[in-house]
XYZ file of C-alpha atoms in Angstrom:
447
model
C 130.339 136.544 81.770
C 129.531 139.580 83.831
C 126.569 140.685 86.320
C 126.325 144.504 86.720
C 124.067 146.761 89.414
C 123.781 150.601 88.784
C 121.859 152.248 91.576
C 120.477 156.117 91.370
C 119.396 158.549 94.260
C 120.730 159.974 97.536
C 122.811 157.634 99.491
C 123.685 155.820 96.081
C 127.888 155.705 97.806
C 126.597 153.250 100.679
C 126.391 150.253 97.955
C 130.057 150.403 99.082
C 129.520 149.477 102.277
C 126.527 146.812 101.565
C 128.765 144.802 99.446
C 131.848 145.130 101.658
C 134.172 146.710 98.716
C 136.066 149.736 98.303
C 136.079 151.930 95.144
C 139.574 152.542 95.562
C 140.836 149.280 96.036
C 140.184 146.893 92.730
C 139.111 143.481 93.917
C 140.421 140.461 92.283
C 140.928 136.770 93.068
C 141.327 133.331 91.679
C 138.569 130.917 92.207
C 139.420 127.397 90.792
C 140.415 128.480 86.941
C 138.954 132.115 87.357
C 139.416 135.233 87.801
C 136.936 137.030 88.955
C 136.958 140.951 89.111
C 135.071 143.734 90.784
C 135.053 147.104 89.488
C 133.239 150.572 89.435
C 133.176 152.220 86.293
C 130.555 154.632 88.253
C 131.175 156.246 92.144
C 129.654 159.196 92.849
C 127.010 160.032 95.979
C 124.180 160.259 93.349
C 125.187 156.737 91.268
C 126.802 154.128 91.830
C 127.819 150.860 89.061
C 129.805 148.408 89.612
C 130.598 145.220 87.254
C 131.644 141.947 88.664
C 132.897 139.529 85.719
C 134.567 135.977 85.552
C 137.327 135.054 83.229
C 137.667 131.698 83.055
C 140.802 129.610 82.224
C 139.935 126.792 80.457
C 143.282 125.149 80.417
C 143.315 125.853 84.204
C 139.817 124.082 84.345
C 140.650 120.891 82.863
C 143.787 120.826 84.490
C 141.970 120.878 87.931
C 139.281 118.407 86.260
C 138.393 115.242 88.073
C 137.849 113.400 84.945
C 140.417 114.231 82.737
C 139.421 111.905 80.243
C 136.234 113.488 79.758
C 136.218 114.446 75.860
C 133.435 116.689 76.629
C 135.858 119.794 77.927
C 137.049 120.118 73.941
C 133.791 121.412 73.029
C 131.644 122.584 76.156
C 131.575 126.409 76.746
C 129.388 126.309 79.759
C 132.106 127.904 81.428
C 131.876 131.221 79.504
C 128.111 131.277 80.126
C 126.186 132.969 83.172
C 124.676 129.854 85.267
C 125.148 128.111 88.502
C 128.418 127.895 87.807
C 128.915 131.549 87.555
C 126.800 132.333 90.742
C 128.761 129.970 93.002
C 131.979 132.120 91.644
C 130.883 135.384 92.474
C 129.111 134.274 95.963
C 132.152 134.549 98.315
C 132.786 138.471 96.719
C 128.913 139.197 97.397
C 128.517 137.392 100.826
C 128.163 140.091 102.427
C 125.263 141.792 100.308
C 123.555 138.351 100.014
C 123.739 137.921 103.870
C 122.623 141.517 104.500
C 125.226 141.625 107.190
C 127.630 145.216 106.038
C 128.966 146.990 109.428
C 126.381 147.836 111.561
C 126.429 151.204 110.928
C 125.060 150.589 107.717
C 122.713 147.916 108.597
C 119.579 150.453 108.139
C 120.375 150.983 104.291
C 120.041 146.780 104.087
C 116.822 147.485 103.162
C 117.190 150.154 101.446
C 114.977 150.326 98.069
C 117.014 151.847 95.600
C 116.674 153.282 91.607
C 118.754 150.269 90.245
C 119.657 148.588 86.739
C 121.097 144.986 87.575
C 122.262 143.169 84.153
C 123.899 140.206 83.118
C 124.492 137.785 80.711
C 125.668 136.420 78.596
C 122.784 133.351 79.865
C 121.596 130.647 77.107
C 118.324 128.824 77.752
C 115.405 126.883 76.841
C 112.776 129.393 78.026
C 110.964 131.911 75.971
C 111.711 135.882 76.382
C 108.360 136.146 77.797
C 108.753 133.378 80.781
C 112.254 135.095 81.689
C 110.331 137.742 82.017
C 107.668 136.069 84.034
C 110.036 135.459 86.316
C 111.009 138.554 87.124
C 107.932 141.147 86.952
C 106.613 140.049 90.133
C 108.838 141.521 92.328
C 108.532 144.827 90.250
C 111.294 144.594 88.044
C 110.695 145.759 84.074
C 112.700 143.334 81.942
C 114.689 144.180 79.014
C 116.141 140.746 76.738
C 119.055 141.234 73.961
C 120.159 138.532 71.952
C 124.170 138.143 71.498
C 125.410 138.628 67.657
C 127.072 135.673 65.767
C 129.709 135.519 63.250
C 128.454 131.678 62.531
C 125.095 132.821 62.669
C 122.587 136.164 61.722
C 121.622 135.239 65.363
C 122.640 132.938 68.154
C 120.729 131.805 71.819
C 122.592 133.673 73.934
C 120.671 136.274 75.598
C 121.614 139.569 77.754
C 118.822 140.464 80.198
C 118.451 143.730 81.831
C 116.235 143.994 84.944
C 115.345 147.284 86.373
C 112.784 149.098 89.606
C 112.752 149.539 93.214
C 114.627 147.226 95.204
C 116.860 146.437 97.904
C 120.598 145.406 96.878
C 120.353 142.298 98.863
C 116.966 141.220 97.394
C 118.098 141.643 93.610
C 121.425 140.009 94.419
C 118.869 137.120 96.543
C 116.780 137.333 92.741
C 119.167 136.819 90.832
C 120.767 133.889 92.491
C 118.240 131.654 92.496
C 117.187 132.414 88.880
C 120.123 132.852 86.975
C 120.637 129.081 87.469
C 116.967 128.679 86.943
C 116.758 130.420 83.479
C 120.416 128.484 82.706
C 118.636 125.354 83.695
C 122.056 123.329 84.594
C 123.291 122.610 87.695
C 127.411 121.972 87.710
C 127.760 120.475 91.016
C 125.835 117.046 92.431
C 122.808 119.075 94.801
C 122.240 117.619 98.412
C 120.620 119.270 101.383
C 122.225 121.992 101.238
C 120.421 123.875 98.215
C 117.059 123.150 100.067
C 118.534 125.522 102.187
C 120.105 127.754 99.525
C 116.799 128.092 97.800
C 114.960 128.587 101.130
C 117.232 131.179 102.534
C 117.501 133.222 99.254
C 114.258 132.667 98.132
C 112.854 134.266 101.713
C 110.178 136.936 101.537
C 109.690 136.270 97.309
C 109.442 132.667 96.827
C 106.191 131.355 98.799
C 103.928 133.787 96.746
C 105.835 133.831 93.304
C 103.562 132.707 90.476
C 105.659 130.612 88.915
C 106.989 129.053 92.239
C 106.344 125.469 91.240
C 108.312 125.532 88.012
C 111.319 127.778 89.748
C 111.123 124.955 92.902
C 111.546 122.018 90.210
C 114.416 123.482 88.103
C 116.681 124.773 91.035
C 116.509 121.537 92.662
C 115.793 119.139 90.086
C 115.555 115.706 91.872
C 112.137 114.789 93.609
C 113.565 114.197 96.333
C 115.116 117.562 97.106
C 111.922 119.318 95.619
C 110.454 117.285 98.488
C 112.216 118.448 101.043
C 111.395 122.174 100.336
C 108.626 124.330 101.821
C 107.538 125.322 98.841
C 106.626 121.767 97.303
C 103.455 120.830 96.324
C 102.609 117.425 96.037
C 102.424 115.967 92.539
C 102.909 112.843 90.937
C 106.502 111.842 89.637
C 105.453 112.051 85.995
C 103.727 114.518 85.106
C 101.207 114.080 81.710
C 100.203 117.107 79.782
C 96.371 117.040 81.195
C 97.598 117.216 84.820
C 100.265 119.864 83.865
C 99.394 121.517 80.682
C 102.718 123.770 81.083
C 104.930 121.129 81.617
C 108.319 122.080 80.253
C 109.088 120.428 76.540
C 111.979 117.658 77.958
C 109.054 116.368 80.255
C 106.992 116.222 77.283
C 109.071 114.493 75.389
C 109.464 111.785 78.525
C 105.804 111.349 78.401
C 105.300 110.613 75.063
C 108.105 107.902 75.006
C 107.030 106.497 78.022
C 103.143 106.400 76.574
C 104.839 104.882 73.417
C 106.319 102.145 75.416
C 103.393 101.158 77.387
C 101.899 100.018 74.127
C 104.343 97.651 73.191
C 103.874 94.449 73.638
C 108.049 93.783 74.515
C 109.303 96.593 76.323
C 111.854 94.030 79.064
C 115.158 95.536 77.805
C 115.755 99.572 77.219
C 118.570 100.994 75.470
C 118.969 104.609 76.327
C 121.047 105.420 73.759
C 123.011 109.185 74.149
C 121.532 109.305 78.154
C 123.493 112.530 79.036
C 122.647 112.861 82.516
C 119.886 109.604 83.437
C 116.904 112.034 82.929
C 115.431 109.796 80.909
C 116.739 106.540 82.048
C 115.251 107.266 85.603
C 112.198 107.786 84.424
C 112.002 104.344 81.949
C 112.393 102.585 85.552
C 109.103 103.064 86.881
C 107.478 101.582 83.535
C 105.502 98.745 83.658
C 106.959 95.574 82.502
C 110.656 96.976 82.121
C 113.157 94.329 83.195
C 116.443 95.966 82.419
C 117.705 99.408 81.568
C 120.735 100.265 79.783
C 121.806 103.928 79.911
C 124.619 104.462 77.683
C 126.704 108.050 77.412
C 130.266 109.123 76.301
C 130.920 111.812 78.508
C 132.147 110.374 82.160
C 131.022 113.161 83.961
C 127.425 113.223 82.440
C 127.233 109.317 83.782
C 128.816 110.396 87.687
C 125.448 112.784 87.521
C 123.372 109.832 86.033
C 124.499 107.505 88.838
C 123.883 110.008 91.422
C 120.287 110.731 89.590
C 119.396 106.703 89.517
C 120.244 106.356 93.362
C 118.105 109.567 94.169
C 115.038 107.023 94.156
C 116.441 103.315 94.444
C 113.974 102.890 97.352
C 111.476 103.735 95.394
C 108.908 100.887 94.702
C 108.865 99.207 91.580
C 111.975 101.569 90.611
C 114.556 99.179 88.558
C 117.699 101.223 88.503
C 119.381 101.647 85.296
C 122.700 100.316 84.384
C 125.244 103.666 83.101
C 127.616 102.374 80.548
C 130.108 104.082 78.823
C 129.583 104.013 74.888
C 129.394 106.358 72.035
C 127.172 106.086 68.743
C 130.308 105.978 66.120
C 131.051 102.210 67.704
C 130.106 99.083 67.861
C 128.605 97.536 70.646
C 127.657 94.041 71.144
C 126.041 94.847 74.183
C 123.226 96.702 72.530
C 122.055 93.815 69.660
C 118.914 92.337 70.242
C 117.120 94.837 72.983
C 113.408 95.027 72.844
C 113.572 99.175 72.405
C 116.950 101.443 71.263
C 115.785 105.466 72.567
C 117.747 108.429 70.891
C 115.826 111.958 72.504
C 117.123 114.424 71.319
C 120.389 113.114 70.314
C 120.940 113.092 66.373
C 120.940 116.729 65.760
C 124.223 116.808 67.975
C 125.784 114.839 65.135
C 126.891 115.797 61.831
C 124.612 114.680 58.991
C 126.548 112.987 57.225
C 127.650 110.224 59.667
C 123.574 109.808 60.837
C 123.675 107.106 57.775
C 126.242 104.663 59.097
C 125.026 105.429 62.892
C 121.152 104.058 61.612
C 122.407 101.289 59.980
C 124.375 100.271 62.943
C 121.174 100.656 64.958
C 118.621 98.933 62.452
C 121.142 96.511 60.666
C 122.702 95.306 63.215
C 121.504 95.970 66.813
C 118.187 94.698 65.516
C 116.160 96.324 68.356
C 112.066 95.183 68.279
C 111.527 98.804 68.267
C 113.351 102.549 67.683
C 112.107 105.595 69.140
C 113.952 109.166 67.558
C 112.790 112.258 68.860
C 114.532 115.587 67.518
C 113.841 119.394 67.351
C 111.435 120.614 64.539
C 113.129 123.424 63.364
C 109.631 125.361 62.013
C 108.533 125.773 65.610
C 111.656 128.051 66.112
C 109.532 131.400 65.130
C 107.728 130.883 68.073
C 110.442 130.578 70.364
C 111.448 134.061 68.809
C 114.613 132.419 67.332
C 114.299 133.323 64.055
C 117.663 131.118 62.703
C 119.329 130.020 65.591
C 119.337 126.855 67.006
C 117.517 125.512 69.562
C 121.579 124.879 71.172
C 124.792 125.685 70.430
C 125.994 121.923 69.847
C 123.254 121.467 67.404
C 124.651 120.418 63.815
C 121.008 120.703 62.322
C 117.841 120.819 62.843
C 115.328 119.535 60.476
C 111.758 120.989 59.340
C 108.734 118.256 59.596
C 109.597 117.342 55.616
C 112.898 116.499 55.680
C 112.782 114.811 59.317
C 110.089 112.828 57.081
C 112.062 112.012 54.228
C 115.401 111.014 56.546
C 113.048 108.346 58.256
C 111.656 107.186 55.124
C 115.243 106.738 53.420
C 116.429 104.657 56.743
C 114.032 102.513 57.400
C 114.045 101.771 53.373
C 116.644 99.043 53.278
C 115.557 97.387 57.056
C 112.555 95.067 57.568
C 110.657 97.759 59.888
C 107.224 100.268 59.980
C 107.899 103.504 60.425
C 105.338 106.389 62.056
C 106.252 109.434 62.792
C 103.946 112.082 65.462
C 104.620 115.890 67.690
C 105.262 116.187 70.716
C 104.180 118.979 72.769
C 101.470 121.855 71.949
C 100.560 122.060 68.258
C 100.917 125.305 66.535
C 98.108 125.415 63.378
C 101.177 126.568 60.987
C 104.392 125.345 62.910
C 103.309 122.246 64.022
C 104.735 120.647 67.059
C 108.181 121.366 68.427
C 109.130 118.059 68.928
C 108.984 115.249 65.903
C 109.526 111.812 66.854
C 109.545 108.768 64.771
C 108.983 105.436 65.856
C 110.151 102.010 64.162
C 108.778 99.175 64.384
C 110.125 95.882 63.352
C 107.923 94.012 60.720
C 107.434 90.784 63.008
C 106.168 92.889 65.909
């Protein structure tokens, strides 16, 4: 993972001096299981380049791990992507550019707009070409968007961007810190006070009148009550529905529709979150009316720490019942899960293989009994639109199913088990494609 910045024009040598490092002398160090370098293939007084780029260690990283048990580190490469993690790497060897603070002789060129290129990658996410983009072309910048070769696949998500314009080293490098992270859309450390202030300090001058302010606000800082915190927050409801916010983001769509699902049911006391990853969900299933008792049930340790920390984000909240995080996994047996009013999977089976969905329904349906089951998964025809072509929606995905098969899966399970079976979209409806999200709900027969 690597972030470049070619400049052009007279005085092109004092990038030198604004990020505090000398051509001559090749800059590397070790932070916590990488190795980040700084180089300039380019030095001349007309250009300058220079690439700064990560390796990680990933023996060195689970080695330093707090949760060693976590089975997650066998299959995540979120280390080898540009995010958050990335950007907190490389901020000690561009403090001084970010903090427009060089020796004060060179103070003047701070502000400086040069002829630049900045690029980096590579950077997988859920947003369109066009809203990366978006996020960029209003401070000037044209926007450029490769997608990374596969030997798996013709194609895969991971995407190269290339900005380019007038601008001041210290503004891209303030740009591209805040939304890096917010085109990654993951956050690798628990967020506190501190990146109110983050976001405030490097989102100075560009932020307040940004466009898409609202939507960069909510995915740097995530929790409501950070987002509330911030100068830049508007004042909205917690939960958003799609009349109030007709751009909401897909994963609040999806939250929506379950919750507007469970507000017709009759018993709705006891919630199984079932595959919770980090209490998105869950949090939100404790503000619904009625709801007695939430279990929120994940593998991965570390995805429950972040759930915890989520859940306690608004335990003074009124009304808010907190959900319990338990660990569990899909492939077992749980007695803690038979006889719940609702069992939730969003967005969960297309992380497992096919053939093993079989034994994990009948589990669910045969024996867990719940009054109702609510499946939401990707519909792979809405992938054209998301410029995709073949690739998957994510990496971890093992499939991802067209309307007509998700159809004839949910027909075949709910076969041999005494429940109805509906399925509907979720999100906006393309007149070909259809919606991108399917989700199938199943009722049992005495409900």
């Amino acid at each position: 993972m690597q972030l470049s910045l070619t400049v052009r024009g007279s005085g092109a040598d004092v990038v030198s001096y604004l990020i505090a490092k000398n051509p001559n002398n090749p800059y590397e160090r070790d932070e916590k299981g990488f190795k980040v370098r700084l180089v300039y293939p380019i030095f001349n007084k007309e250009e300058v380049q220079f690439i700064i780029y990560v390796k990680p260690d990933p023996i060195d990283l689970v080695r330093n791990s707090s949760d060693l048990f976590d089975i997650t580190h066998y299959i995540n490469d979120r280390e080898f992507a540009v995010s958050s993690l990335f950007i907190t790497t490389i901020r000690k060897a561009l403090g001084t550019a970010l903090n427009g603070k060089p020796d004060e002789e060179y103070q003047s060129w701070v502000d400086h707009r040069f002829e630049m290129e900045l690029a980096f990658g590579p950077v997988s996410t859920d947003l369109r070409d066009q809203e990366i983009a978006d996020l960029f072309e209003p401070m000037g910048y044209q926007v450029e968007i490769e997608r990374g070769e596969s030997a798996i696949r013709e194609k895969c998500s991971a995407r190269f961007v290339t900005i380019s314009g007038r601008q001041s080293v210290q503004n891209a490098l303030m740009h591209v810190s805040i939304l890096i992270p917010v085109i990654d859309n993951y956050k690798h450390y628990f967020l506190d006070e501190r990146e109110v202030e983050k976001l405030e300090r490097y989102g100075e001058g560009w932020l307040e009148t940004h466009p898409l302010k609202q939507m960069i606000v909510k995915r740097a800082l995530r929790f409501n009550a950070l987002i509330a915190q911030s100068k830049y927050h508007e004042k909205k409801p917690y939960i958003h529905n799609q009349e109030e916010n007709p751009k909401s983001r897909l994963n609040d769509l999806r939250y929506e529709a379950i919750l507007n699902i469970i507000r017709t049911l009759p018993q709705r006391e006891t919630i199984v979150d079932l595959g919770a990853g980090e209490g998105r969900l869950s949090v939100q299933l404790g503000f619904a009316e009625g709801v007695k008792e939430i279990l929120s049930i994940e593998p991965s340790n570390k995805s429950r720490i972040k759930a915890i920390e989520r859940f306690e984000q608004v335990i003074d909240k009124e009304g808010y019942v907190q959900p319990q995080s338990l660990a569990g996994s899909l492939f077992y047996f749980d007695s803690r899960l038979q006889n719940r009013d609702i069992i939730i999977l969003c967005e969960v089976i297309e992380h497992i293989d096919e053939d093993r969905l079989p034994k994990i329904v009948d589990t669910i349906l045969g024996d867990y009994l719940p009054k109702t089951l609510i499946v939401t998964t990707p519909n792979q025809e809405y992938n054209v639109i998301y410029d995709m072509d073949e690739a998957m929606r994510h990496d971890d995905h093992r499939f991802e199913w067209t309307r007509a098969e998700f159809a004839q899966h949910v027909e075949a399970w709910a076969q041999n088990y005494p429940y109805q079976v509906s399925i509907q979209g979720i999100g906006e409806e393309h007149p070909i494609y259809g919606h991108p999200t399917q989700m199938a709900i199943f009722r049992k027969d005495e409900v």
